[in-house]
Amino acid sequence: MQRRDFLALGGLGAGSLVLPAFLGRAIAAEQLLETMDVALKRRLADAALQAATSAGASYCDVRVGRYLRQSLITREALVLNVANEESVGVGVRVIADHAWGFAATSRLDPGSVAAAARQAAAIAKANARIQTQPVQLADAPGVGEVSWKTPIAINGMEVPIRDKLDLLLSVNAAAMEAGASFAASRMFLVNEQKFFACTDGSYIDQDVHRIWAPFTVTAIDKASGRFRTRDGLSAPMGLGYEYLDADPSQRFELPGGVVAYGRSYDMRADAVAAAKQAQAKLKAPSVKPGKYDLVIDPSNLFLTIHENVGHPLELDRVLGYEANYAGTSFATLDKRGSFRWGSERVNLYADRTEPGSLGAVGYDDEGVRCKRWDLVKDGVLVDYQSVRDQAHILGKTASDGCCYADSWSSVQFQRMPNVSLAPGKSPLDVAEMIAGVENGLYIHGRGSYSIDQQRYNAQFGAQLMFAIRDGQVQELVEDGAYQIRTPEFWNACSAICDERDFRLGGSFFDGKGQPSQVSAVSHGAATTRFDGQNVINTARSLG
C-alpha cells in the first residue's frame, strides 16, 4: 500500500504492536478526544463506596479510568503501523477484616460497579483468614472535589495523524539524506483520564499526558558488512505536542559537537546529527579497557539513577515484597540515616511535582497529594519511597504518594516517583568540568545495560563515548561500558554541573510486578564527573 492510500483510509492501523500488554480496544482517532462525564464518574464511585461499606468494608477506594494510547511507527518512507487504543473501566479496592481485596469491571453502570465492590469485600474477608499481619493504613485526609491536569499547550491527540506521520517521515528522510543506511522513527502518546474517590472523602479528577518520539539511525559499511547505530538523544516527557516544536532556546551546544535538548526537541536536527555520528562510529577506534574519569551527560546518567537509586530505594524491594521482577535491594532498613551512599556533594531526591516530568501528577492512585522529599542527603541514605500501608514501617504518619496502577483493571501498588540528582551548588559548566580531566571519557545516550538482583553491581553502555585527554574532548571511541558497584560509584562523584545544565531523562515503559505493570518516570541530572571508574571493551568481552 502506498503512503497516500494508507492516509486516505483514515490513518488507522489495527495491526499488532510490540508494546506492553494493554487491556483495551482499537478506536478511531477522533475518539481519543472524548472525555467521560464527571457526574457519571461520581455516580459510579458513590455506588461502589456505598456497596463496599454495606458489605463490611472499613475502607474503600474507587478508580474510574479511561486510558488512551496512540502509537505511530515508520521506517524510511514507509508507515508500518498506526494504533489508537482505549481502555475504560472501574477498579475497586477495599479493606475488610483488616485485609485487602480488589475487583474490577468494564461495565459502566452503578449496578455492575456495586457488584465489583461487594466482590472486593468478599475477597478481602477471604484474604483475612490467612493474613499474618493486619493492614495499617496511614492517614490521608479527604480533599473533597479537586482536579489536576498536566499543563500542556497542545494536546497531541488533537494533532492530525497525517501531520505526525509527516514529521516522522521527514525525520527519516533527513537522516537518509545525511548518509544513514536505515532510519526508523516512532511516536507514542498517552492520556490517562483518572477519577479517584474514597471513603476518606476525596473525589479527585485528573487528566495526565505524556509523549515520546524515539528514533534509530543505522549506518552500514558495505565493504565489511559492519554497522553502527545511534538512537535519538531526546527524553520522553510529561508534556503535550509542543515538545516537538523545536524551540531554539531549548537547544544546548555541548563539547564534542553534541547537541542536547531541554523541554523542546528538534527531532529532525537530532536525526541528521545521528546519521553523521553513526558513520563516524564505523571509523572510531575501540576503547582501551582501564580506569577512566567519566564525565556523564544526563542523557546517559538518568538510566544509572533509575537502576541504582530509584529501584533499590523502593520500599517493597527493600522489604523483599517485590523480588521476582528484577530482584530486591541491597539498601536494607538498617542503613537508613547512616549508610554513605555517595560523596558529600551527592543529593538525590524524589519528586512527583517536577513540571514536564513523566511522573508528575497532583495526587497518586491512593488520593495522596504528591510532593518532593530527600532520599540521599549530603551523600547519606536518609529515606525510601512508601505508600499508605507501608508508611508505618518507616515510622511515618503519611504516605510519600508513590502509589500507581497502569490500568483500572490493575491493583495499585508502590511505584517509583521521579528520582533525580540535584545539580551542583557552585557555578560549573560542562566545558569547565572537562578541562580538569586528564584521562577520561565523555558519555552520552542510553545504551545496553545489566544489573544484579540486589541493584549493587551494574554495567552501562552508551550511544556516544568521546575520549578526553588533557582537558580536551577528542575522538569518538566504540565498544565501551562502565562497570560499577553502586556505593563506590556514587562515592567517586567529584563534581556536578550547576542548574543551567539540569535536564530530564526518563523511562516511558518501566516494568514491575507480577502480573507486570508499566509506569513512566523521569530522572533529572546535570552533567556529573566520577573519578577512577572501570571501563571494559565489550567487543573483546564478547570475543
XYZ file of C-alpha atoms in Angstrom:
543
model
C 0.000 0.000 0.000
C 1.292 3.466 -0.869
C 1.564 6.058 1.889
C -1.057 8.267 0.174
C -3.536 5.375 0.058
C -2.751 4.489 3.673
C -3.581 8.014 4.804
C -6.698 8.148 2.646
C -8.088 5.206 4.591
C -8.042 7.344 7.710
C -4.609 6.554 9.057
C -5.899 3.780 11.318
C -3.899 0.591 11.690
C -5.151 -2.309 13.798
C -2.031 -4.411 13.390
C -0.096 -5.745 16.337
C 2.488 -3.586 18.066
C 5.334 -4.726 20.285
C 4.335 -2.805 23.394
C 3.486 -3.687 26.992
C 0.175 -5.525 27.372
C -2.788 -3.148 27.292
C -6.304 -4.356 28.035
C -8.097 -2.162 25.522
C -9.699 -1.900 22.114
C -8.842 -0.177 18.847
C -10.748 3.066 18.288
C -10.968 5.852 15.706
C -8.621 8.824 16.159
C -11.453 11.246 16.931
C -12.470 9.107 19.912
C -9.151 9.961 21.544
C -10.558 13.438 22.174
C -13.612 12.285 24.097
C -13.867 12.569 27.876
C -16.126 10.924 30.438
C -18.767 12.996 32.195
C -17.583 13.842 35.716
C -21.120 13.436 37.084
C -21.215 9.865 35.729
C -17.859 9.073 37.321
C -19.122 10.440 40.631
C -22.265 8.269 40.454
C -20.232 5.163 39.716
C -17.816 5.913 42.544
C -20.596 6.541 45.039
C -22.272 3.261 44.073
C -19.027 1.404 44.835
C -18.373 3.223 48.111
C -21.873 2.551 49.397
C -21.843 -1.118 48.351
C -18.422 -1.726 49.897
C -19.281 -0.223 53.275
C -22.601 -2.067 53.311
C -20.624 -5.289 52.701
C -18.472 -4.673 55.779
C -15.514 -2.734 54.345
C -13.810 -0.315 56.739
C -12.171 1.481 53.821
C -12.803 1.657 50.073
C -11.260 3.491 47.145
C -12.532 3.562 43.583
C -10.696 4.393 40.356
C -12.789 5.173 37.292
C -10.272 5.183 34.463
C -10.131 5.904 30.742
C -6.673 5.118 29.386
C -5.784 6.192 25.838
C -2.736 5.374 23.766
C -1.659 6.309 20.263
C 1.423 4.860 18.602
C 2.911 5.567 15.178
C 5.778 3.560 13.690
C 7.687 4.376 10.490
C 10.765 3.224 8.648
C 12.410 5.222 5.855
C 9.474 6.231 3.576
C 7.090 3.582 4.944
C 4.340 3.792 7.533
C 4.488 0.492 9.412
C 1.728 0.975 11.952
C -0.687 3.421 13.498
C -2.701 2.282 16.501
C -5.266 4.062 18.654
C -6.304 2.210 21.795
C -8.783 2.822 24.580
C -9.376 1.001 27.870
C -12.228 2.036 30.191
C -13.445 0.581 33.465
C -13.624 0.772 37.235
C -11.325 -0.752 39.864
C -12.453 -1.087 43.489
C -10.090 -1.726 46.396
C -11.275 -2.299 49.956
C -10.119 -3.188 53.439
C -12.383 -5.640 55.256
C -11.391 -7.547 58.383
C -8.028 -5.708 58.173
C -7.145 -7.266 54.782
C -7.060 -6.006 51.202
C -9.470 -7.057 48.477
C -9.713 -5.874 44.863
C -12.128 -6.343 41.960
C -12.770 -4.530 38.686
C -15.376 -4.252 35.946
C -15.549 -2.824 32.438
C -19.295 -2.190 32.781
C -20.038 1.460 33.459
C -23.337 1.207 35.301
C -23.926 1.581 39.063
C -25.180 -1.986 39.472
C -22.048 -3.550 37.948
C -19.744 -1.284 39.928
C -21.589 -2.095 43.158
C -21.245 -5.796 42.379
C -17.479 -5.353 41.919
C -17.306 -3.601 45.294
C -19.111 -6.458 47.008
C -16.757 -8.925 45.306
C -13.747 -6.943 46.535
C -15.114 -7.065 50.093
C -15.621 -10.827 49.844
C -12.063 -11.270 48.590
C -10.721 -9.166 51.467
C -12.570 -11.296 54.035
C -11.179 -14.438 52.436
C -7.676 -12.982 52.499
C -8.091 -12.125 56.176
C -8.276 -15.826 57.088
C -4.667 -16.370 56.042
C -3.185 -12.916 56.598
C -0.494 -12.797 59.301
C -0.496 -9.029 59.908
C -3.384 -6.553 59.633
C -3.228 -3.732 57.100
C -2.123 -0.479 58.737
C -3.226 2.431 56.578
C -1.595 5.822 57.098
C -3.903 8.805 57.315
C -4.751 10.647 54.101
C -7.353 13.306 54.912
C -10.067 13.709 52.297
C -9.595 16.662 49.961
C -13.177 16.942 48.692
C -13.682 17.605 44.974
C -10.456 18.612 43.211
C -8.951 18.288 39.744
C -5.475 18.321 38.216
C -4.247 18.326 34.613
C -0.814 18.070 33.020
C -0.046 21.673 31.989
C 0.139 21.223 28.214
C -0.122 23.755 25.391
C -1.132 21.301 22.636
C -2.960 18.013 23.171
C -1.047 15.567 20.988
C -4.222 13.556 20.438
C -5.721 16.587 18.637
C -2.878 16.806 16.111
C -3.920 15.064 12.865
C -2.300 11.698 12.250
C -1.195 12.956 8.838
C 0.845 15.742 10.473
C 2.517 13.351 12.919
C 3.393 10.893 10.161
C 4.714 13.719 8.010
C 7.032 14.680 10.861
C 8.299 11.127 11.373
C 8.816 10.522 7.663
C 10.651 13.831 7.326
C 12.914 12.766 10.203
C 13.711 9.545 8.355
C 14.317 11.421 5.106
C 16.636 13.914 6.796
C 18.678 11.075 8.279
C 18.890 9.285 4.943
C 19.978 12.453 3.171
C 22.695 12.845 5.814
C 24.105 9.416 4.970
C 22.151 6.889 7.024
C 21.570 3.433 5.581
C 18.353 2.949 7.537
C 16.175 5.194 9.668
C 13.205 4.241 11.849
C 11.172 6.671 13.925
C 8.250 6.262 16.288
C 5.859 8.315 18.372
C 3.914 7.357 21.489
C 1.244 9.461 23.148
C -0.584 8.599 26.371
C -3.581 10.213 28.032
C -4.773 8.869 31.388
C -8.164 10.208 32.467
C -8.431 9.089 36.092
C -11.134 9.708 38.690
C -10.378 8.649 42.267
C -12.810 8.509 45.174
C -12.510 7.021 48.655
C -14.302 6.728 51.957
C -11.916 9.342 53.399
C -13.866 11.951 51.429
C -11.812 12.580 48.272
C -13.131 12.967 44.719
C -10.110 13.630 42.516
C -10.331 14.054 38.727
C -7.002 14.014 36.829
C -6.011 14.306 33.167
C -2.427 13.119 32.577
C -0.483 13.447 29.286
C 2.861 12.012 28.154
C 4.781 11.954 24.855
C 7.839 10.182 23.437
C 9.372 10.370 19.944
C 12.346 7.966 19.692
C 14.276 7.003 16.559
C 17.149 4.768 15.500
C 19.562 5.574 12.679
C 21.849 2.890 11.205
C 24.996 3.287 9.096
C 26.499 0.299 7.242
C 29.995 -0.187 5.869
C 29.131 -2.117 2.714
C 32.670 -3.339 2.221
C 32.903 -5.111 5.573
C 29.223 -5.517 6.474
C 29.824 -3.763 9.802
C 27.141 -1.438 11.070
C 26.644 1.113 13.827
C 23.531 2.760 15.202
C 22.721 5.933 17.046
C 19.407 6.395 18.840
C 17.792 9.746 19.448
C 19.090 11.671 22.451
C 15.725 13.082 23.456
C 13.764 12.200 26.580
C 10.127 11.146 26.945
C 8.258 13.932 28.708
C 5.101 14.774 30.578
C 4.245 17.444 28.036
C 1.952 17.986 25.080
C 2.799 18.099 21.388
C 4.522 21.447 21.932
C 7.542 19.358 22.983
C 8.225 18.774 19.282
C 8.134 22.444 18.258
C 11.966 22.729 18.101
C 12.268 25.827 20.295
C 15.873 27.024 19.720
C 16.103 28.297 23.308
C 15.949 24.659 24.452
C 18.920 23.631 22.291
C 22.263 23.252 24.106
C 25.608 23.055 22.297
C 27.968 20.734 24.185
C 31.670 19.840 23.777
C 32.393 17.279 21.072
C 29.765 18.733 18.744
C 26.891 17.085 20.619
C 23.579 18.927 20.885
C 21.286 18.399 23.868
C 17.648 19.374 24.237
C 15.621 20.526 27.213
C 11.828 20.839 27.171
C 11.568 21.253 23.409
C 13.025 18.837 20.862
C 14.246 19.308 17.283
C 13.806 15.724 16.131
C 14.973 16.337 12.542
C 18.182 18.076 13.616
C 18.957 15.241 16.029
C 18.374 12.677 13.259
C 20.828 14.455 10.956
C 23.423 14.500 13.732
C 22.706 10.834 14.441
C 23.338 9.864 10.817
C 26.709 11.592 10.818
C 27.678 10.166 14.192
C 26.653 6.643 13.206
C 29.011 6.919 10.237
C 31.746 8.265 12.492
C 31.263 5.328 14.852
C 32.119 2.960 11.978
C 35.595 4.502 11.869
C 36.013 5.022 15.610
C 38.724 3.065 17.433
C 37.729 0.528 20.050
C 38.136 1.772 23.605
C 41.156 0.614 25.574
C 39.979 -1.065 28.812
C 41.084 0.527 32.039
C 40.388 3.206 34.621
C 38.931 6.495 33.437
C 37.425 9.618 34.909
C 33.904 9.675 33.488
C 32.018 12.820 32.520
C 28.459 11.583 32.132
C 25.744 13.556 30.376
C 22.179 13.425 31.805
C 21.062 11.538 28.680
C 23.081 8.578 29.999
C 23.164 9.188 33.752
C 19.364 9.106 34.049
C 19.387 5.335 33.498
C 22.056 4.774 36.145
C 19.947 6.819 38.586
C 16.882 4.790 37.624
C 18.509 1.407 38.116
C 20.893 2.104 41.010
C 18.963 4.682 43.048
C 15.300 4.625 42.079
C 14.728 0.869 42.136
C 16.831 -0.060 45.191
C 15.030 2.584 47.276
C 11.560 1.219 46.507
C 10.452 0.086 49.939
C 8.741 -3.089 48.717
C 12.042 -4.249 47.170
C 13.894 -3.371 50.370
C 11.420 -5.456 52.395
C 11.507 -8.375 49.951
C 7.853 -7.999 48.948
C 8.976 -7.419 45.361
C 11.546 -9.989 44.282
C 10.621 -11.939 41.165
C 10.645 -8.978 38.778
C 14.229 -7.686 38.736
C 15.113 -8.503 42.310
C 15.158 -6.893 45.730
C 17.654 -4.345 47.128
C 20.947 -4.116 48.990
C 19.708 -0.906 50.690
C 18.231 -2.569 53.778
C 16.442 -0.596 56.503
C 19.401 -0.715 58.916
C 21.290 1.567 56.509
C 18.817 4.433 56.824
C 20.415 7.505 58.355
C 23.975 6.150 58.407
C 24.934 4.478 55.117
C 27.245 6.561 52.936
C 25.649 6.243 49.525
C 27.889 8.798 47.862
C 30.236 11.696 48.319
C 29.077 14.774 50.233
C 28.080 16.518 47.000
C 25.541 13.784 46.133
C 21.945 14.794 46.888
C 19.272 12.528 45.415
C 15.605 13.322 45.806
C 12.156 12.056 44.839
C 9.676 14.461 43.271
C 6.270 13.825 41.714
C 5.687 17.546 41.121
C 8.533 18.327 38.652
C 6.953 20.219 35.692
C 7.328 18.366 32.411
C 8.323 15.106 34.066
C 6.736 11.753 33.287
C 5.803 11.091 36.904
C 4.172 14.446 37.603
C 0.604 14.217 38.914
C -1.366 16.095 41.519
C -2.342 13.025 43.537
C -1.269 9.401 43.456
C -3.636 6.451 42.982
C -4.401 6.407 46.704
C -5.512 10.033 46.735
C -2.304 11.260 48.428
C -1.131 14.712 47.392
C 2.256 14.471 45.694
C 5.424 16.112 46.988
C 9.238 16.243 46.923
C 11.469 14.627 49.564
C 15.115 13.643 50.089
C 16.416 10.111 49.550
C 20.150 10.746 49.876
C 21.256 13.923 51.668
C 24.889 15.061 51.536
C 25.807 11.528 50.486
C 23.925 9.712 53.287
C 20.883 7.481 52.756
C 18.001 9.149 54.622
C 14.753 7.763 53.197
C 12.848 5.450 50.860
C 9.645 5.532 48.781
C 6.426 4.447 50.504
C 2.653 4.111 50.088
C -0.125 4.240 52.696
C 0.154 0.698 54.034
C 3.983 0.916 54.224
C 4.427 4.280 55.957
C 4.288 2.845 59.491
C 7.273 0.601 58.714
C 9.398 3.747 58.355
C 7.831 5.405 61.374
C 5.979 7.849 59.158
C 2.427 9.079 59.694
C 1.763 9.722 55.992
C 2.470 8.124 52.632
C 5.025 9.557 50.210
C 2.437 9.422 47.400
C 4.092 6.618 45.410
C 1.026 4.501 44.549
C 0.181 3.868 40.883
C -1.676 1.416 38.649
C -1.316 1.314 34.886
C -4.990 0.448 34.366
C -8.368 0.487 36.066
C -8.136 -3.317 35.987
C -4.799 -3.417 37.868
C -4.464 -3.072 41.617
C -2.369 -0.043 42.538
C 0.958 -0.621 44.277
C 4.237 1.097 45.088
C 5.935 2.604 42.029
C 8.975 4.778 41.648
C 8.443 8.555 41.625
C 10.736 10.839 39.653
C 14.170 10.399 41.246
C 16.825 12.986 40.430
C 20.354 14.110 41.272
C 20.416 17.709 42.481
C 22.680 19.995 40.430
C 25.869 21.370 41.913
C 25.704 24.408 44.164
C 28.756 26.183 42.727
C 28.883 27.609 39.182
C 30.284 24.964 36.837
C 29.594 24.278 33.173
C 30.443 21.204 31.112
C 33.499 22.706 29.409
C 34.971 23.711 32.775
C 34.374 20.205 34.137
C 36.087 18.591 31.152
C 39.029 20.993 31.404
C 40.027 19.336 34.681
C 40.094 15.774 33.268
C 43.427 14.321 32.117
C 42.313 10.860 31.013
C 38.600 10.265 30.714
C 35.506 9.562 28.690
C 32.613 11.897 27.855
C 29.433 9.794 27.702
C 26.037 10.399 26.070
C 22.840 8.471 25.490
C 21.275 5.327 26.855
C 22.913 2.093 25.747
C 22.710 -1.546 26.786
C 22.942 -2.345 30.479
C 22.846 -5.160 33.010
C 22.339 -5.235 36.767
C 22.284 -7.805 39.537
C 19.297 -8.827 41.655
C 20.338 -6.590 44.568
C 20.900 -3.432 42.474
C 24.504 -3.383 43.640
C 26.651 -4.376 40.633
C 25.866 -2.978 37.191
C 27.242 -2.221 33.750
C 26.153 0.587 31.392
C 26.889 1.259 27.735
C 26.147 4.412 25.752
C 25.231 5.873 22.372
C 28.350 8.057 22.199
C 31.685 7.965 24.017
C 34.389 10.547 23.405
C 37.945 10.302 24.672
C 39.108 13.125 26.952
C 42.832 13.843 27.113
C 44.465 16.741 28.923
C 41.183 18.582 29.362
C 40.091 18.328 25.727
C 37.352 16.257 24.073
C 38.989 14.114 21.409
C 37.812 11.344 19.053
C 34.826 9.046 19.331
C 35.589 5.624 20.766
C 33.480 2.493 20.487
C 32.665 -0.692 22.424
C 32.865 0.867 25.879
C 30.828 0.175 29.013
C 31.431 1.302 32.575
C 31.160 -1.199 35.416
C 30.068 -0.010 38.844
C 29.271 -1.003 42.385
C 26.556 1.393 43.446
C 28.082 2.971 46.591
C 31.617 3.014 45.162
C 30.340 4.752 42.031
C 28.433 7.491 43.857
C 31.284 7.996 46.341
C 33.559 8.666 43.344
C 31.387 11.649 42.343
C 33.812 14.584 42.319
C 31.864 17.326 40.517
C 28.334 18.186 39.336
C 27.498 20.961 36.907
C 25.155 23.670 38.118
C 21.434 24.072 37.446
C 21.966 25.606 33.992
C 22.793 22.095 32.750
C 19.979 20.272 34.583
C 17.963 18.116 32.152
C 15.442 15.289 32.372
C 15.801 11.763 31.029
C 13.264 9.052 31.577
C 11.739 5.636 31.082
C 8.420 5.521 29.209
C 7.797 1.800 29.768
C 9.187 0.862 33.183
C 8.047 -2.627 34.184
C 7.441 -4.011 37.661
C 5.243 -6.529 39.448
C 3.524 -9.805 38.641
C 1.285 -9.530 36.690
C 3.543 -6.916 35.148
C 2.544 -3.263 35.111
C 4.157 -0.387 33.233
C 4.743 3.138 34.507
C 6.599 6.205 33.242
C 9.183 8.052 35.312
C 11.733 10.842 34.786
C 15.197 11.347 36.252
C 16.901 14.722 36.230
C 20.596 15.485 36.488
C 23.296 17.856 35.360
C 26.495 16.552 33.785
C 28.456 14.751 36.516
C 32.050 13.560 36.952
C 33.002 10.209 38.501
C 36.692 9.550 39.071
C 38.609 6.308 38.518
C 35.864 4.128 37.029
C 36.453 0.755 35.402
C 35.684 0.681 31.667
C 35.596 -2.568 29.713
C 35.743 -3.251 25.995
C 32.505 -5.065 25.149
C 33.765 -6.259 21.766
C 36.685 -8.062 23.422
C 34.384 -9.340 26.167
C 32.269 -10.999 23.503
C 35.320 -12.460 21.862
